[in-house]
PDB file of C-alpha atoms and ligand atoms in Angstrom:
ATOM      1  CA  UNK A 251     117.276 177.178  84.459  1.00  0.00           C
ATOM      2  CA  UNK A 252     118.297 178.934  81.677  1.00  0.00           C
ATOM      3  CA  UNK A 253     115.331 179.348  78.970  1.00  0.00           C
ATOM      4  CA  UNK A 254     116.954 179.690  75.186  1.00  0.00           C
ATOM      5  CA  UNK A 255     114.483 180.003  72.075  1.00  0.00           C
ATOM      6  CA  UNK A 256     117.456 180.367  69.173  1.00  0.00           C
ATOM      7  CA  UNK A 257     120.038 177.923  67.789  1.00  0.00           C
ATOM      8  CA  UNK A 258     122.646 181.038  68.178  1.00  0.00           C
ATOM      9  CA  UNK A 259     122.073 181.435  71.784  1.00  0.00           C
ATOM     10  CA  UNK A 260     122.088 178.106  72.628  1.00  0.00           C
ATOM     11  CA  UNK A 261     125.418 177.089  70.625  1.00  0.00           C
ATOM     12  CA  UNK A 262     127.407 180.037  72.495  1.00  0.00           C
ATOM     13  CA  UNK A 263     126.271 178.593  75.557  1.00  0.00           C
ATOM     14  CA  UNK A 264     127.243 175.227  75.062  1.00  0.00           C
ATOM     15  CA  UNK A 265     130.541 176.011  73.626  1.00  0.00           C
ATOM     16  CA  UNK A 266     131.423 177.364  77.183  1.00  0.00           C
ATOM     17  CA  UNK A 267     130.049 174.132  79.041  1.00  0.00           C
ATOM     18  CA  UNK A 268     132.239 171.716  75.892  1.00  0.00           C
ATOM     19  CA  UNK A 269     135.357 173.904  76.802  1.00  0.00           C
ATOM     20  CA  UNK A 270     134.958 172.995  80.592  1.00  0.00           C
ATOM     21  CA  UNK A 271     134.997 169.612  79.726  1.00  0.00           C
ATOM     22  CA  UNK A 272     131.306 168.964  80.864  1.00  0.00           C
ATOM     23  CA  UNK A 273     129.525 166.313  79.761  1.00  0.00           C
ATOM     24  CA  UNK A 274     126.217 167.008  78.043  1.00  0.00           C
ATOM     25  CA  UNK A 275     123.165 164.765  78.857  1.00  0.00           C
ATOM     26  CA  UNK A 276     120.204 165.589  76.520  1.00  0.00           C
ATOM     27  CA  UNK A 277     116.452 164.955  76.239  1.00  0.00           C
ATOM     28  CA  UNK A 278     114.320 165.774  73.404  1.00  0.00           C
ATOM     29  CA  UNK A 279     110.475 166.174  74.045  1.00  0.00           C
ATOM     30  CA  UNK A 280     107.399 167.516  72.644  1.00  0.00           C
ATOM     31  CA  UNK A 281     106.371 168.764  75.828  1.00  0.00           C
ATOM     32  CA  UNK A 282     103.201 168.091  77.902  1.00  0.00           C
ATOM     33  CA  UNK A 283     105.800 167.249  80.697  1.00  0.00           C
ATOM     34  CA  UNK A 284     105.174 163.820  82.794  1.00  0.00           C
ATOM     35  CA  UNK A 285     106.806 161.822  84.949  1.00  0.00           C
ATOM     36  CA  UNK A 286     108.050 159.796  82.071  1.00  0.00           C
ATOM     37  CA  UNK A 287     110.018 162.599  80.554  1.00  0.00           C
ATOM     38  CA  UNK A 288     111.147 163.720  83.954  1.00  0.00           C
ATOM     39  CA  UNK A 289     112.838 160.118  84.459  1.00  0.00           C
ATOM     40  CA  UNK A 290     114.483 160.358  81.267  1.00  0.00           C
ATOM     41  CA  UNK A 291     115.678 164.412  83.034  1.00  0.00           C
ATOM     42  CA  UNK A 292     116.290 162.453  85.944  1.00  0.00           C
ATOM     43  CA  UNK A 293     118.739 159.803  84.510  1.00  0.00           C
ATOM     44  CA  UNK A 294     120.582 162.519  82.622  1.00  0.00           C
ATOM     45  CA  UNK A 295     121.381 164.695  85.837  1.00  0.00           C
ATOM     46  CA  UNK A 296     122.909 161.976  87.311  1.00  0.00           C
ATOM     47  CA  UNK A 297     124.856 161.072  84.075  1.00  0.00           C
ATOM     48  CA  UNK A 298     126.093 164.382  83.162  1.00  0.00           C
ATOM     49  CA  UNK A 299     127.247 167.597  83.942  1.00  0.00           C
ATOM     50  CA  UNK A 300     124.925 169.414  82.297  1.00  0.00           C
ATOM     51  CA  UNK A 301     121.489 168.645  81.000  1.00  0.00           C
ATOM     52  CA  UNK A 302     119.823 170.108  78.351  1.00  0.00           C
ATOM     53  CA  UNK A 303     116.269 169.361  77.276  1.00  0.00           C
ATOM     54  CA  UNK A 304     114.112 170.522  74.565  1.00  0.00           C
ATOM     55  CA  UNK A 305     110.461 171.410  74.217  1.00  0.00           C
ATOM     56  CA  UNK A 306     109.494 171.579  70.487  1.00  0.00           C
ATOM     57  CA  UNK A 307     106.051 170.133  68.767  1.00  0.00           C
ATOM     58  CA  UNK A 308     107.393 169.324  65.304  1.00  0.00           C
ATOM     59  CA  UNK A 309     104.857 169.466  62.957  1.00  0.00           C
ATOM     60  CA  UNK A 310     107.101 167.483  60.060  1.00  0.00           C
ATOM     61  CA  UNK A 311     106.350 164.394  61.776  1.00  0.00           C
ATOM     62  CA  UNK A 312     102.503 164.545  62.275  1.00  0.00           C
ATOM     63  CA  UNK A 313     101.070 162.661  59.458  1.00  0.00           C
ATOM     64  CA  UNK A 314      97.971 163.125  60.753  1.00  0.00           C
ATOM     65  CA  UNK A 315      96.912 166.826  61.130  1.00  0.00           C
ATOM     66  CA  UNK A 316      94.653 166.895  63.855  1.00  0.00           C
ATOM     67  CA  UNK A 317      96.765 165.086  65.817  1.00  0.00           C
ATOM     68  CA  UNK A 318      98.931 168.078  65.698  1.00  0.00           C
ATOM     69  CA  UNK A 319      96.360 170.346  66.106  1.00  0.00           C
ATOM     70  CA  UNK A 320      95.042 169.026  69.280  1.00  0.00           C
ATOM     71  CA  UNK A 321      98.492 167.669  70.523  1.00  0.00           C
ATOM     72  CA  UNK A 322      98.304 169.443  74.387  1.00  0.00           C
ATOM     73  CA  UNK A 323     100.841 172.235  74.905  1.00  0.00           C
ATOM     74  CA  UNK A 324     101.351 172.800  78.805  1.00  0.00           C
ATOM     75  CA  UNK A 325     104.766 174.377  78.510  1.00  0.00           C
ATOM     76  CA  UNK A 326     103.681 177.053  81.692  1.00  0.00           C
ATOM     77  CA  UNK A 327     103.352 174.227  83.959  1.00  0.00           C
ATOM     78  CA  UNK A 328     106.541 172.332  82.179  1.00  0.00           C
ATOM     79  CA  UNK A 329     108.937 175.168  82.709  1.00  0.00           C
ATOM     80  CA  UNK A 330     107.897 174.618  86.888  1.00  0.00           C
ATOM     81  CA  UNK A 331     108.762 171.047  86.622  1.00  0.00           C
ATOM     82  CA  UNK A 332     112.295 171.526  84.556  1.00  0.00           C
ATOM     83  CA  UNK A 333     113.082 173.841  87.451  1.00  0.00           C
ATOM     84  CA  UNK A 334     112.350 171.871  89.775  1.00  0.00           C
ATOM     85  CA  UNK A 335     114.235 168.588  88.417  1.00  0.00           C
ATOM     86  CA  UNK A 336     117.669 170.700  88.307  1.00  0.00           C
ATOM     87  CA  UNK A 337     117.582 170.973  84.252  1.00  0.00           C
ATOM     88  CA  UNK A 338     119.746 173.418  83.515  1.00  0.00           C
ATOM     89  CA  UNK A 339     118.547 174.672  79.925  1.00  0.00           C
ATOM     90  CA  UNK A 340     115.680 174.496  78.140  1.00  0.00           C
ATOM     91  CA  UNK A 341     115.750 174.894  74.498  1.00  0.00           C
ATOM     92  CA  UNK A 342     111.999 176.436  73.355  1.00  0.00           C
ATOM     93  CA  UNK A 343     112.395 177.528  69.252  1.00  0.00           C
ATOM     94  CA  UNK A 344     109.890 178.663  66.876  1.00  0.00           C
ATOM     95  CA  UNK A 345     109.089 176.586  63.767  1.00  0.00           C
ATOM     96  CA  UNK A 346     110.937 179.669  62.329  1.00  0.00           C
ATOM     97  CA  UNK A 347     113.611 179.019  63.648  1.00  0.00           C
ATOM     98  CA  UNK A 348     114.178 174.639  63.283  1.00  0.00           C
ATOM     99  CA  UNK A 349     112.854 175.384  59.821  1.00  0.00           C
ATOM    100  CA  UNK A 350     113.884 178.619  58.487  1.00  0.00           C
ATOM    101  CA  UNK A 351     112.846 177.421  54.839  1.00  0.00           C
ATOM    102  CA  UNK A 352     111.838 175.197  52.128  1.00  0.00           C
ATOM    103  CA  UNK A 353     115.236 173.492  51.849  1.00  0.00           C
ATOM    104  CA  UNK A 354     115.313 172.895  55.547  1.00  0.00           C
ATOM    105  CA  UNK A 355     112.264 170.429  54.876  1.00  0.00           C
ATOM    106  CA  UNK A 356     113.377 168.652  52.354  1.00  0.00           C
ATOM    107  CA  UNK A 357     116.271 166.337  53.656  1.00  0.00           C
ATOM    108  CA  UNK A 358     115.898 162.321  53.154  1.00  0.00           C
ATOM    109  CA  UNK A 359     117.485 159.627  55.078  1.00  0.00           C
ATOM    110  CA  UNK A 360     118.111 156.380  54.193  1.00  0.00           C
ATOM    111  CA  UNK A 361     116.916 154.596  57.244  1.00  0.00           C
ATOM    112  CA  UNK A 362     115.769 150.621  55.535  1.00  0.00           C
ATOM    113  CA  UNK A 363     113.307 148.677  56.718  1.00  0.00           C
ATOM    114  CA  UNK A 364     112.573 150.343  59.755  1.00  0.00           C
ATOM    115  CA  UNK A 365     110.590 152.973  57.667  1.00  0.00           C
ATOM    116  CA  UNK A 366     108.328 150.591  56.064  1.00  0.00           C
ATOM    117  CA  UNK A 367     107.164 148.415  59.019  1.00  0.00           C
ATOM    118  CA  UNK A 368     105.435 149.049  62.415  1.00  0.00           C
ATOM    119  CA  UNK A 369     105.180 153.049  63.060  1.00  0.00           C
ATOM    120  CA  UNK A 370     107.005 153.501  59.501  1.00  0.00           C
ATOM    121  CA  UNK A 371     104.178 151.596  58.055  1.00  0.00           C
ATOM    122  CA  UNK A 372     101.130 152.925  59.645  1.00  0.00           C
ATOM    123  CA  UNK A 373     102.670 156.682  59.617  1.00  0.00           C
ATOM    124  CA  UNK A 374     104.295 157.773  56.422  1.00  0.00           C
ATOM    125  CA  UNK A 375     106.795 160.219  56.475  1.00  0.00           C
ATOM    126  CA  UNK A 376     106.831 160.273  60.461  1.00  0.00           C
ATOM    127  CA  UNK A 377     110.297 158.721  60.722  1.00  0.00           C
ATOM    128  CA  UNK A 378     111.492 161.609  58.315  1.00  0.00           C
ATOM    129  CA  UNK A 379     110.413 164.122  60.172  1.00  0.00           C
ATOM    130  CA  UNK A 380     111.200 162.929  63.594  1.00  0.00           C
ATOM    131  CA  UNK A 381     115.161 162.619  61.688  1.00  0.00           C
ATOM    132  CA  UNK A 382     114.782 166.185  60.555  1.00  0.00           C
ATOM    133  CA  UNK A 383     114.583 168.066  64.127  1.00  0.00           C
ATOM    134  CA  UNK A 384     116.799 165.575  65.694  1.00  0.00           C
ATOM    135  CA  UNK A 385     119.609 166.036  63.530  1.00  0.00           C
ATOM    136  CA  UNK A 386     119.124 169.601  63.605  1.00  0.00           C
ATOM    137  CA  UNK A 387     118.695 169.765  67.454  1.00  0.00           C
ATOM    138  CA  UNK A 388     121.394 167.026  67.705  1.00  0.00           C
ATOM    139  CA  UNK A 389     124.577 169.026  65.358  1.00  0.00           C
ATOM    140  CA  UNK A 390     123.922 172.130  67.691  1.00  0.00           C
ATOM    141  CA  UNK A 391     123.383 170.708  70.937  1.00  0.00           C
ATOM    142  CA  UNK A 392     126.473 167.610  70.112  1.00  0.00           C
ATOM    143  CA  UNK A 393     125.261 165.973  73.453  1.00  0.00           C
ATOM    144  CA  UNK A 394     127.783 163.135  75.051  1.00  0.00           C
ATOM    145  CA  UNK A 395     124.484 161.410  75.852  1.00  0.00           C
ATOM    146  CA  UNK A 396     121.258 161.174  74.637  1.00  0.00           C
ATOM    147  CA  UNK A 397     118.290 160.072  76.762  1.00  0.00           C
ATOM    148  CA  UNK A 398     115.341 158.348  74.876  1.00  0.00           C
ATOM    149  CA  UNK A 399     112.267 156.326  75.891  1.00  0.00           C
ATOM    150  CA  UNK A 400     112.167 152.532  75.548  1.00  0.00           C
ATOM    151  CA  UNK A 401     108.195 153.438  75.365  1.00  0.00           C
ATOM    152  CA  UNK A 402     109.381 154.855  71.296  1.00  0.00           C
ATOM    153  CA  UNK A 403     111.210 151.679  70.367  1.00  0.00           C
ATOM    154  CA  UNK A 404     111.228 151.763  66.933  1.00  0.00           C
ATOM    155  CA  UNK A 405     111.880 155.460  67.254  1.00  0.00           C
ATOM    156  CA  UNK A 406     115.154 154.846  69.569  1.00  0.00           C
ATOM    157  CA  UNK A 407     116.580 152.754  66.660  1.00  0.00           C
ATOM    158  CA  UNK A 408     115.779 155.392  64.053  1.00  0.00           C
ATOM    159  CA  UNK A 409     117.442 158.064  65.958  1.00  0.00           C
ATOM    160  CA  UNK A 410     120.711 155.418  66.559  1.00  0.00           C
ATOM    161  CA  UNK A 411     120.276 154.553  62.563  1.00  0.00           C
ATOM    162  CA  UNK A 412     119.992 158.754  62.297  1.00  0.00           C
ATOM    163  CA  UNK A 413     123.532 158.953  64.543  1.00  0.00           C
ATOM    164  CA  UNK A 414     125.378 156.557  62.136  1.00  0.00           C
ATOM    165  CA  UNK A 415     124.807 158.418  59.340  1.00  0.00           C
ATOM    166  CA  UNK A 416     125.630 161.545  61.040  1.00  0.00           C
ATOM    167  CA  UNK A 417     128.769 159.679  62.309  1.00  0.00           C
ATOM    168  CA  UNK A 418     128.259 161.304  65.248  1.00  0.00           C
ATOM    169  CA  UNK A 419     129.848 160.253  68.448  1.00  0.00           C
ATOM    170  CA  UNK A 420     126.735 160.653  70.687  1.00  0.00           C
ATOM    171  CA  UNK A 421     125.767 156.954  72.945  1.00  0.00           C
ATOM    172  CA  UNK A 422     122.188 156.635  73.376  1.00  0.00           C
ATOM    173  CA  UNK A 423     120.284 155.916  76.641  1.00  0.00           C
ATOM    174  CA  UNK A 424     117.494 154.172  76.528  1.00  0.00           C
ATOM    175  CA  UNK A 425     115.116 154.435  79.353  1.00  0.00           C
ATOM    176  CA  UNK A 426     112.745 152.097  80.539  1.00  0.00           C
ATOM    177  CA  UNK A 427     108.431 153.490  80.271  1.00  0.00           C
ATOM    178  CA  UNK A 428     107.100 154.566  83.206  1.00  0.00           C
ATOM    179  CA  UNK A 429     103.672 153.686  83.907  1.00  0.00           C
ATOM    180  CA  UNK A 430     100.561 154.912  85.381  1.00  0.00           C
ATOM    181  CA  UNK A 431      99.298 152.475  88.619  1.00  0.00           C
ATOM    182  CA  UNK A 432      96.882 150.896  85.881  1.00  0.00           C
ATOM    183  CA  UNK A 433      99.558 150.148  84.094  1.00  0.00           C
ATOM    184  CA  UNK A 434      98.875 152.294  81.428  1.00  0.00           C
ATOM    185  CA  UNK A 435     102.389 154.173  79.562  1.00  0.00           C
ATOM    186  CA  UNK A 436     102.381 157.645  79.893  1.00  0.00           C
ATOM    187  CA  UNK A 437     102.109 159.984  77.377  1.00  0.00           C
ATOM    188  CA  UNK A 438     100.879 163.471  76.828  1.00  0.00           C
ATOM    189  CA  UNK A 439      98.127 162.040  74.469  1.00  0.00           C
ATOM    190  CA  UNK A 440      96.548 160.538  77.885  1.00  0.00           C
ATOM    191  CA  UNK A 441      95.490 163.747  78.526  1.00  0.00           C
ATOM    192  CA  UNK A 442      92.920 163.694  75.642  1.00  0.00           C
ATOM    193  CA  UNK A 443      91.696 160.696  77.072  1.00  0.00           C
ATOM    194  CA  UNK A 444      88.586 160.765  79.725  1.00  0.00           C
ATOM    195  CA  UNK A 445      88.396 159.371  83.151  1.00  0.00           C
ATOM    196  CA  UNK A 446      86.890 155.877  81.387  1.00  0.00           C
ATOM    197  CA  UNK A 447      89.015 155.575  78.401  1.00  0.00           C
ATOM    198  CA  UNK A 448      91.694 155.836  80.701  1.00  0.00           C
ATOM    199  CA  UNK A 449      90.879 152.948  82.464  1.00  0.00           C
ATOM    200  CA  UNK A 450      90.113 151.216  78.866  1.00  0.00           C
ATOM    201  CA  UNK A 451      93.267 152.494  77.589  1.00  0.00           C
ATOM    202  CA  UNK A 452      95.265 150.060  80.690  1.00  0.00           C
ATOM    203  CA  UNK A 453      93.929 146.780  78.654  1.00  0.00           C
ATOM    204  CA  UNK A 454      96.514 147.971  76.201  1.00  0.00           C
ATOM    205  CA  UNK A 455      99.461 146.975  79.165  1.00  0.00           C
ATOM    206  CA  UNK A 456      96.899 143.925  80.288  1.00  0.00           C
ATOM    207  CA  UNK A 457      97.397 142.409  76.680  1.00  0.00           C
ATOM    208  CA  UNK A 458     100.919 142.922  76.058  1.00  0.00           C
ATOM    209  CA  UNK A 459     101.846 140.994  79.539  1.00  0.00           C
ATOM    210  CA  UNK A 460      98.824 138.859  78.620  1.00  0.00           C
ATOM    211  CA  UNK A 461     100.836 137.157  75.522  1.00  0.00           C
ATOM    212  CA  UNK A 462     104.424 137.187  77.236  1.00  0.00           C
ATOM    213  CA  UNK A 463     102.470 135.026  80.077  1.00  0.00           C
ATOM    214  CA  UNK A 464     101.045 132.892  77.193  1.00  0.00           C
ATOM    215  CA  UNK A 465     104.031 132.611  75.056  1.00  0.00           C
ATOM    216  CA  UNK A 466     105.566 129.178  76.095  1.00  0.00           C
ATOM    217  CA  UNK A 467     102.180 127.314  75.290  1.00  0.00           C
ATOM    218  CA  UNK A 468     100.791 129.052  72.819  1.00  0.00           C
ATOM    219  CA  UNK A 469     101.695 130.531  69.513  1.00  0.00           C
ATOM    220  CA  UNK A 470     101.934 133.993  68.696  1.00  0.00           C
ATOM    221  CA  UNK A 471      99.812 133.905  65.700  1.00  0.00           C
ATOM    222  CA  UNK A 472      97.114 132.608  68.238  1.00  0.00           C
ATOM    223  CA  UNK A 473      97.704 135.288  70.815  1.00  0.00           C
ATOM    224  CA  UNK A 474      97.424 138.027  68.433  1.00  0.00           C
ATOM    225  CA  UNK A 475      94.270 137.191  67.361  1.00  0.00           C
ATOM    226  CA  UNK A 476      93.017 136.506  70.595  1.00  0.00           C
ATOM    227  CA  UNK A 477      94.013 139.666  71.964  1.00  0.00           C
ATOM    228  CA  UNK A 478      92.778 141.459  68.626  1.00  0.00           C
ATOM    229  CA  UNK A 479      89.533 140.203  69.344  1.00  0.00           C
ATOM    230  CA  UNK A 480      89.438 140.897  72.856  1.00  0.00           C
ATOM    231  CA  UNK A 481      90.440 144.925  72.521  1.00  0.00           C
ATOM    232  CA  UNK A 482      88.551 145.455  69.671  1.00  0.00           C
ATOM    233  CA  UNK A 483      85.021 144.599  71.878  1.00  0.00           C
ATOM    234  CA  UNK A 484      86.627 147.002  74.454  1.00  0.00           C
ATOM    235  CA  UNK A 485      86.537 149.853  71.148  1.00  0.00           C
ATOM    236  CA  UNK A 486      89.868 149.581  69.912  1.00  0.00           C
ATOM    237  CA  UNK A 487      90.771 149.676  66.684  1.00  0.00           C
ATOM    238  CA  UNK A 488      93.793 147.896  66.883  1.00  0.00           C
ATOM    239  CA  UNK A 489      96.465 148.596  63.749  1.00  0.00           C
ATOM    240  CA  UNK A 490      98.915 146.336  64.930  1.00  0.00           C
ATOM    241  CA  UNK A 491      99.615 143.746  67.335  1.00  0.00           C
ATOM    242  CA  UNK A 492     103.533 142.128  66.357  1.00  0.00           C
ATOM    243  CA  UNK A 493     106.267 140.450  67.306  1.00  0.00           C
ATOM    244  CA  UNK A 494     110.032 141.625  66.548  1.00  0.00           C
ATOM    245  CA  UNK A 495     113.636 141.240  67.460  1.00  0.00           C
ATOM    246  CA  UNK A 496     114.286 143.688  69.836  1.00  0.00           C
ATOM    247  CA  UNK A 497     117.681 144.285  68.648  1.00  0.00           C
ATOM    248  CA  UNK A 498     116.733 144.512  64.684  1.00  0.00           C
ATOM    249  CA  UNK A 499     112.864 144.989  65.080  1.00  0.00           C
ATOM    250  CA  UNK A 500     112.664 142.385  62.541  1.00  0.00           C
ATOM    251  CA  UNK A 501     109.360 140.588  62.380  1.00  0.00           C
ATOM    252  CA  UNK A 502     109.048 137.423  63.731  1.00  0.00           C
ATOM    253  CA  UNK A 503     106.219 134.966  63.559  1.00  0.00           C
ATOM    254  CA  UNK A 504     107.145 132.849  66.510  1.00  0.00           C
ATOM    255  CA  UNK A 505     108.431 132.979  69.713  1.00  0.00           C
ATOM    256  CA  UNK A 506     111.640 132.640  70.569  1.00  0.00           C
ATOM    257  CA  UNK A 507     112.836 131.630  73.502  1.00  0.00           C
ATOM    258  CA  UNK A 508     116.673 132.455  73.310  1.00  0.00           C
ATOM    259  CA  UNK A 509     116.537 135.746  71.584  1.00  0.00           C
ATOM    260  CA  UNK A 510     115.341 139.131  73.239  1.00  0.00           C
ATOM    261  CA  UNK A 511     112.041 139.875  71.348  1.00  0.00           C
ATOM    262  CA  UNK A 512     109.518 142.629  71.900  1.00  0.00           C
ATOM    263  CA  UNK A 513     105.930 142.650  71.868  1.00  0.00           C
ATOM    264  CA  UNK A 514     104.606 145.846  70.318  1.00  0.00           C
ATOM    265  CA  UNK A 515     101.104 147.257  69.773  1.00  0.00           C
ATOM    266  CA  UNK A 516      99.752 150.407  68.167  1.00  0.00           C
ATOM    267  CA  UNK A 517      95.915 151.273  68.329  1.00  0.00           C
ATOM    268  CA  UNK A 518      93.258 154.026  68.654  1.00  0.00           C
ATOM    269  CA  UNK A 519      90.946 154.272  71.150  1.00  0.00           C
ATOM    270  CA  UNK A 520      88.214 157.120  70.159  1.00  0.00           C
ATOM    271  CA  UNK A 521      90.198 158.489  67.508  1.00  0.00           C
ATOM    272  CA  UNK A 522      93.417 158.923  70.095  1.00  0.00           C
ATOM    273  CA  UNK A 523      96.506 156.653  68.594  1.00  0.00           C
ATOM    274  CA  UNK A 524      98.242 154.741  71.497  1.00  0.00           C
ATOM    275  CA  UNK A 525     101.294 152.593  71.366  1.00  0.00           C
ATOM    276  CA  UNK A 526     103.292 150.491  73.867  1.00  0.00           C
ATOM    277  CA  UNK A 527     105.586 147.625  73.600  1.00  0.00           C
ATOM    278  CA  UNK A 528     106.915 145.160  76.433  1.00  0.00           C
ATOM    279  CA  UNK A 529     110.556 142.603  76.128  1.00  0.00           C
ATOM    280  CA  UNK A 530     110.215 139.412  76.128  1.00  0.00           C
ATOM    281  CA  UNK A 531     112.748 137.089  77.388  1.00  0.00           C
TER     282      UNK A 531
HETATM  283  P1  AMP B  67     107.624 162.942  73.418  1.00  0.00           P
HETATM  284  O1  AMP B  67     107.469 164.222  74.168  1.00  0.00           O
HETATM  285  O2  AMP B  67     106.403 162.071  73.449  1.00  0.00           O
HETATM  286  O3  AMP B  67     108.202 163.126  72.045  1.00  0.00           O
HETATM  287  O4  AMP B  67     108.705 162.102  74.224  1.00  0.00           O
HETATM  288  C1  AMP B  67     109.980 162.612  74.517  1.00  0.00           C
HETATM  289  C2  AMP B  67     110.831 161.497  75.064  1.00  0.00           C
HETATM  290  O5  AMP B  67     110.233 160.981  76.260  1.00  0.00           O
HETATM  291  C3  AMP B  67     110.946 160.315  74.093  1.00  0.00           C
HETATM  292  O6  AMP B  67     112.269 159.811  74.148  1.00  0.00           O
HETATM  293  C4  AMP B  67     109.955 159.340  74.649  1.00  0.00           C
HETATM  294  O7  AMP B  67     110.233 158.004  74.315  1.00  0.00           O
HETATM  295  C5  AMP B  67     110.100 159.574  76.156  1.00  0.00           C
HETATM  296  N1  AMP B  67     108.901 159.105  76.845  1.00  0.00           N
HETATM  297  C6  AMP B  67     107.612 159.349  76.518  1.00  0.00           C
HETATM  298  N2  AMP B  67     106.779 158.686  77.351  1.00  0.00           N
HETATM  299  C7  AMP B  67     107.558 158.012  78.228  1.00  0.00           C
HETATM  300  C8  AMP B  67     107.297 157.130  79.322  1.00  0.00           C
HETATM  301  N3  AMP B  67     106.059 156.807  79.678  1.00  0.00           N
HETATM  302  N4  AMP B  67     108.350 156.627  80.005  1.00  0.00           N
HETATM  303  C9  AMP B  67     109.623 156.930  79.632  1.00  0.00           C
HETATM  304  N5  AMP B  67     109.943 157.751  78.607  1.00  0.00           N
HETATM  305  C10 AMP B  67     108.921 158.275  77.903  1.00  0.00           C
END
């Protein structure tokens, strides 16, 4: 594997593989490598002839700071794992270099209502920042394909927002979350979680499936509540428990029974900010 820290470098070398006619698969990540990421390597291999994934912690889209500063950084045991998954480059910059200065913060995107609800809502100016790197990492690496997590759903529909207004000809794959035996998503902010909050943390999976099971009798309203109640005496602080379109993400208040919808939930569980979602229908 081929380990590139510069926008230069990695450009030169991808002009080569586009005048071969291979087909680039890419996976952005912010490292603190699991098996969820290496699905999303996995599913690109197979997909393309070349697969290029990127390890950067992008401090533009932390709006909380000590999230960032305790966001885990493994990259010598992720480097091991690319290897051993076949990716052929890894892309490892600087903050220097995705943000050489000022004006290379200060971008905007129009991206709607997905900014102001759900993870737009609750984390102001993440959706901004997550747009930032991505288009930058996106106009140099000009994949074919782009691999994503199902387990960031609003964020998949951002970044496909994002590639419209880049008019950019890149298809996005979205990949379903892979889950610890609990049931539990993975995500590198597990590891700040101990042995017992880990188990706690699975009631987040338990209360998702928990209202899909219950949504022909009951109403969603009622479920939310219910399951509100039920993870805040486990110690959650629950933000927000809601129901969307899982095409739009446009809230719903009721089930539906013939349209895909999504249940999604976003909460902290000693101070650690969790999310999952699960489809419906
Ligand atoms: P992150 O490093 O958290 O920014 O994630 C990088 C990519 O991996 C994103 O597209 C995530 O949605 C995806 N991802 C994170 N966790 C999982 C998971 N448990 N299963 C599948 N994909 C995931």
């Amino acid at each position: 594997m081929m380990i590139i820290d510069n926008f230069k470098d990695l450009r030169s070398q991808l002009s080569t593989a586009n005048s071969f006619g291979n087909s680039i698969g890419f996976v952005p990540t912010m490292g603190a490598l699991h098996s969820g990421h290496a699905s999303l390597i996995i599913k690109s291999k197979e997909t393309c002839d070349l697969t290029v994934c990127s390890i950067f912690v992008n401090p533009l889209q932390f709006n909380n700071r000590e999230d960032y500063i305790h966001y885990p950084a493994t990259v010598e045991k992720d480097i091991p794992l690319l290897e051993e998954l076949g990716c052929d480059i890894l892309f490892l910059p600087s903050e220097e270099e995705v943000y050489p200065d000022e004006a290379s913060k200060n971008k905007h995107y129009e991206l709607g209502y997905l900014e102001n609800i759900l993870e737009g809502k609750f984390r102001p100016g993440h959706f901004q920042g997550v747009c930032l790197v991505v288009e930058r990492l996106l106009a140099i690496v000009k994949p074919d394909l782009l691999f994503l997590g199902q387990k960031d759903f609003q964020q998949c529909l951002v970044i496909e927002k994002l590639i419209q207004l880049m008019d950019a000809d890149i298809k996005v794959v979205k990949c379903p979350t892979l889950r610890e035996d609990s049931g539990l998503a993975k995500s590198s902010r597990n590891l700040r979680l101990t042995e017992s909050e880990l188990k706690t943390a699975a009631e987040l999976y338990k209360a998702l499936n928990f209202i899909s099971k219950n949504s022909k009798d009951q109403s969603f309203i009622h479920l939310q509540k219910e399951t509100t109640d039920h993870l805040e005496s486990l110690g959650f602080k629950i933000e927000y428990i809601a129901l969307a379109n899982a095409n739009t993400l446009e809230l719903e208040d009721n089930f539906k029974p013939d349209t895909k919808q999504v249940i999604l939930i976003a909460a902290y569980l000693n101070g650690i900010r969790l999310i999952d979602n699960l489809i419906i229908n």
